[in-house]
Amino acid sequence: EELQTFIYETTGYLLVIVTDERMLNMATLNFSIGETEIKNDVAAGSAEKADSFAREISGGMCFIFGGSDRGTLYGVYDFIEDVLGVKFISSDVTVVPSGVILRLNENDSVFETPAFDIRSLWANETQVDPLFAARKRITTLFYNDNLSTPYGGGMYNDYYNPGHNLN
């Protein structure tokens, strides 16, 4: 839904969400999000670690997938920022450009694995707002006990063990 919202806000194009692969040819832009049958048939890449993600352009489709649901979500946010030009400045401020012309080519493919599994920023916004934390790829929440968020899940509780781990 975030991808649909930001594509509409930046380009004016309403992305239609379909779950039936037979309907894909009806749209001029096709995205496959997560582990789907068509992704497994067409896209070659894989995302190994939980927070890793890939964006692969192949056969007129954009595949965004991750090593977990959270990794897929990070891939969607990477697309929103990198391709659409959206900037998540704070939980209250998001810069959304308008008039973006969406062009995808094979060179837009990205494979990314974060250097750290645990990423914490001791700022109030990233500690209490799970949506903003997900948009900034922060994996810890301090004041929020809802660690099983709809924003990819699997976030760490940062009450007692702040810091990082190096892979």
mmCIF file of C-alpha atoms in Angstrom:
data_model
loop_
_atom_site.group_PDB
_atom_site.id
_atom_site.type_symbol
_atom_site.label_atom_id
_atom_site.label_comp_id
_atom_site.label_asym_id
_atom_site.label_seq_id
_atom_site.Cartn_x
_atom_site.Cartn_y
_atom_site.Cartn_z
ATOM 1 C CA GLU A 1 0.000 0.000 0.000
ATOM 2 C CA GLU A 2 2.897 2.388 0.705
ATOM 3 C CA LEU A 3 4.259 1.761 -2.795
ATOM 4 C CA GLN A 4 0.834 2.373 -4.335
ATOM 5 C CA THR A 5 0.392 5.592 -2.328
ATOM 6 C CA PHE A 6 3.777 7.078 -3.189
ATOM 7 C CA ILE A 7 3.625 6.101 -6.870
ATOM 8 C CA TYR A 8 0.281 7.890 -7.060
ATOM 9 C CA GLU A 9 1.507 10.974 -5.176
ATOM 10 C CA THR A 10 4.683 11.331 -7.254
ATOM 11 C CA THR A 11 3.477 10.320 -10.722
ATOM 12 C CA GLY A 12 -0.310 10.556 -10.653
ATOM 13 C CA TYR A 13 -0.423 6.907 -11.771
ATOM 14 C CA LEU A 14 -2.742 4.690 -9.708
ATOM 15 C CA LEU A 15 -1.024 1.343 -9.337
ATOM 16 C CA VAL A 16 -3.595 -1.434 -9.396
ATOM 17 C CA ILE A 17 -2.970 -4.197 -6.872
ATOM 18 C CA VAL A 18 -3.805 -7.643 -8.225
ATOM 19 C CA THR A 19 -3.213 -11.067 -6.790
ATOM 20 C CA ASP A 20 -4.115 -12.996 -9.937
ATOM 21 C CA GLU A 21 -1.104 -13.233 -12.269
ATOM 22 C CA ARG A 22 -3.420 -13.524 -15.301
ATOM 23 C CA MET A 23 -4.339 -9.857 -14.806
ATOM 24 C CA LEU A 24 -0.755 -8.554 -14.996
ATOM 25 C CA ASN A 25 -0.911 -7.668 -18.693
ATOM 26 C CA MET A 26 -3.778 -5.248 -18.018
ATOM 27 C CA ALA A 27 -1.426 -2.743 -16.393
ATOM 28 C CA THR A 28 1.329 -0.752 -18.059
ATOM 29 C CA LEU A 29 3.503 -0.935 -14.934
ATOM 30 C CA ASN A 30 3.919 -4.291 -13.265
ATOM 31 C CA PHE A 31 5.443 -4.854 -9.847
ATOM 32 C CA SER A 32 5.942 -8.118 -8.011
ATOM 33 C CA ILE A 33 6.401 -7.570 -4.281
ATOM 34 C CA GLY A 34 7.807 -10.336 -2.060
ATOM 35 C CA GLU A 35 8.096 -14.003 -2.826
ATOM 36 C CA THR A 36 5.605 -14.610 -5.626
ATOM 37 C CA GLU A 37 5.265 -17.346 -8.223
ATOM 38 C CA ILE A 38 6.098 -14.973 -11.061
ATOM 39 C CA LYS A 39 9.194 -13.740 -9.206
ATOM 40 C CA ASN A 40 10.401 -17.314 -8.830
ATOM 41 C CA ASP A 41 9.797 -17.897 -12.560
ATOM 42 C CA VAL A 42 11.464 -14.723 -13.899
ATOM 43 C CA ALA A 43 13.799 -13.017 -11.407
ATOM 44 C CA ALA A 44 17.217 -14.558 -10.883
ATOM 45 C CA GLY A 45 18.302 -12.959 -7.603
ATOM 46 C CA SER A 46 17.786 -13.842 -3.994
ATOM 47 C CA ALA A 47 18.067 -11.992 -0.707
ATOM 48 C CA GLU A 48 19.916 -14.118 1.799
ATOM 49 C CA LYS A 49 19.697 -12.292 5.145
ATOM 50 C CA ALA A 50 16.482 -11.177 6.860
ATOM 51 C CA ASP A 51 16.953 -7.426 6.254
ATOM 52 C CA SER A 52 18.551 -7.754 2.828
ATOM 53 C CA PHE A 53 16.527 -6.888 -0.229
ATOM 54 C CA ALA A 54 16.681 -6.839 -3.991
ATOM 55 C CA ARG A 55 15.081 -4.785 -6.720
ATOM 56 C CA GLU A 56 15.346 -6.528 -10.041
ATOM 57 C CA ILE A 57 14.027 -5.270 -13.369
ATOM 58 C CA SER A 58 13.347 -8.046 -15.843
ATOM 59 C CA GLY A 59 10.897 -8.649 -18.666
ATOM 60 C CA GLY A 60 9.058 -5.364 -18.147
ATOM 61 C CA MET A 61 8.494 -6.062 -14.464
ATOM 62 C CA CYS A 62 9.958 -4.646 -11.272
ATOM 63 C CA PHE A 63 10.555 -7.313 -8.639
ATOM 64 C CA ILE A 64 11.121 -6.169 -5.054
ATOM 65 C CA PHE A 65 11.802 -8.905 -2.527
ATOM 66 C CA GLY A 66 13.733 -9.484 0.667
ATOM 67 C CA GLY A 67 15.135 -12.134 2.939
ATOM 68 C CA SER A 68 12.045 -11.588 5.139
ATOM 69 C CA ASP A 69 8.904 -9.468 5.114
ATOM 70 C CA ARG A 70 10.932 -6.674 6.713
ATOM 71 C CA GLY A 71 13.615 -6.985 4.027
ATOM 72 C CA THR A 72 10.926 -6.727 1.350
ATOM 73 C CA LEU A 73 9.529 -3.636 3.067
ATOM 74 C CA TYR A 74 13.026 -2.090 3.121
ATOM 75 C CA GLY A 75 13.260 -2.803 -0.614
ATOM 76 C CA VAL A 76 9.977 -0.969 -1.176
ATOM 77 C CA TYR A 77 11.218 2.034 0.836
ATOM 78 C CA ASP A 78 14.492 1.992 -1.101
ATOM 79 C CA PHE A 79 12.500 2.162 -4.349
ATOM 80 C CA ILE A 80 10.309 4.965 -2.990
ATOM 81 C CA GLU A 81 13.371 6.998 -2.017
ATOM 82 C CA ASP A 82 15.785 6.101 -4.818
ATOM 83 C CA VAL A 83 13.468 5.967 -7.836
ATOM 84 C CA LEU A 84 10.547 8.206 -6.828
ATOM 85 C CA GLY A 85 12.690 10.760 -4.944
ATOM 86 C CA VAL A 86 10.637 10.750 -1.722
ATOM 87 C CA LYS A 87 12.546 11.901 1.376
ATOM 88 C CA PHE A 88 11.504 10.745 4.844
ATOM 89 C CA ILE A 89 12.813 13.663 6.909
ATOM 90 C CA SER A 90 10.955 13.055 10.180
ATOM 91 C CA SER A 91 7.811 11.346 11.379
ATOM 92 C CA ASP A 92 5.943 14.581 10.594
ATOM 93 C CA VAL A 93 7.782 15.671 7.426
ATOM 94 C CA THR A 94 7.956 13.717 4.182
ATOM 95 C CA VAL A 95 9.063 15.459 1.004
ATOM 96 C CA VAL A 96 7.087 14.065 -1.927
ATOM 97 C CA PRO A 97 8.024 15.386 -5.386
ATOM 98 C CA SER A 98 5.333 15.644 -8.025
ATOM 99 C CA GLY A 99 5.487 15.136 -11.772
ATOM 100 C CA VAL A 100 7.923 12.226 -11.557
ATOM 101 C CA ILE A 101 8.188 10.250 -14.788
ATOM 102 C CA LEU A 102 8.693 6.637 -13.826
ATOM 103 C CA ARG A 103 11.131 4.840 -16.097
ATOM 104 C CA LEU A 104 12.586 1.492 -15.173
ATOM 105 C CA ASN A 105 15.466 -0.222 -16.894
ATOM 106 C CA GLU A 106 17.656 -3.232 -16.241
ATOM 107 C CA ASN A 107 20.337 -0.949 -14.721
ATOM 108 C CA ASP A 108 17.964 -0.029 -11.881
ATOM 109 C CA SER A 109 18.512 -3.417 -10.242
ATOM 110 C CA VAL A 110 19.779 -3.274 -6.645
ATOM 111 C CA PHE A 111 20.907 -5.925 -4.155
ATOM 112 C CA GLU A 112 21.580 -4.651 -0.636
ATOM 113 C CA THR A 113 22.497 -6.241 2.680
ATOM 114 C CA PRO A 114 22.840 -3.993 5.749
ATOM 115 C CA ALA A 115 26.245 -4.102 7.454
ATOM 116 C CA PHE A 116 24.587 -4.333 10.896
ATOM 117 C CA ASP A 117 21.698 -6.552 11.981
ATOM 118 C CA ILE A 118 20.729 -4.229 14.833
ATOM 119 C CA ARG A 119 20.387 -0.586 13.810
ATOM 120 C CA SER A 120 19.392 1.880 16.501
ATOM 121 C CA LEU A 121 19.125 5.644 16.476
ATOM 122 C CA TRP A 122 18.464 7.222 19.843
ATOM 123 C CA ALA A 123 16.049 9.814 18.549
ATOM 124 C CA ASN A 124 12.526 10.019 19.887
ATOM 125 C CA GLU A 125 10.908 9.638 16.466
ATOM 126 C CA THR A 126 12.632 6.392 15.557
ATOM 127 C CA GLN A 127 12.103 4.938 19.030
ATOM 128 C CA VAL A 128 8.371 5.535 19.375
ATOM 129 C CA ASP A 129 7.093 5.549 15.779
ATOM 130 C CA PRO A 130 7.333 2.089 14.153
ATOM 131 C CA LEU A 131 6.391 3.438 10.699
ATOM 132 C CA PHE A 132 9.129 6.072 10.689
ATOM 133 C CA ALA A 133 11.615 3.539 12.115
ATOM 134 C CA ALA A 134 10.800 1.150 9.247
ATOM 135 C CA ARG A 135 11.132 3.933 6.676
ATOM 136 C CA LYS A 136 14.617 4.739 8.052
ATOM 137 C CA ARG A 137 15.547 1.005 8.302
ATOM 138 C CA ILE A 138 15.894 1.191 12.098
ATOM 139 C CA THR A 139 15.421 -2.226 13.699
ATOM 140 C CA THR A 140 14.923 -1.228 17.327
ATOM 141 C CA LEU A 141 12.083 0.329 19.271
ATOM 142 C CA PHE A 142 12.610 1.647 22.784
ATOM 143 C CA TYR A 143 9.305 2.917 24.135
ATOM 144 C CA ASN A 144 7.047 0.764 22.015
ATOM 145 C CA ASP A 145 6.375 -2.790 23.188
ATOM 146 C CA ASN A 146 4.692 -3.686 19.899
ATOM 147 C CA LEU A 147 7.673 -5.510 18.424
ATOM 148 C CA SER A 148 5.485 -7.459 16.012
ATOM 149 C CA THR A 149 4.584 -4.430 13.957
ATOM 150 C CA PRO A 150 2.856 -4.396 10.597
ATOM 151 C CA TYR A 151 6.046 -2.782 9.288
ATOM 152 C CA GLY A 152 7.918 -5.982 8.614
ATOM 153 C CA GLY A 153 7.903 -7.392 12.156
ATOM 154 C CA GLY A 154 10.896 -8.794 13.960
ATOM 155 C CA MET A 155 12.086 -5.505 15.435
ATOM 156 C CA TYR A 156 14.337 -5.632 18.462
ATOM 157 C CA ASN A 157 13.426 -4.246 21.854
ATOM 158 C CA ASP A 158 16.179 -1.778 22.795
ATOM 159 C CA TYR A 159 15.476 -1.355 26.519
ATOM 160 C CA TYR A 160 18.656 -2.819 27.943
ATOM 161 C CA ASN A 161 21.116 -3.552 25.180
ATOM 162 C CA PRO A 162 21.689 -0.532 22.976
ATOM 163 C CA GLY A 163 24.390 -0.881 20.371
ATOM 164 C CA HIS A 164 25.241 -2.704 17.193
ATOM 165 C CA ASN A 165 26.548 -6.021 16.044
ATOM 166 C CA LEU A 166 28.979 -6.307 13.179
ATOM 167 C CA ASN A 167 28.480 -9.182 10.789
#
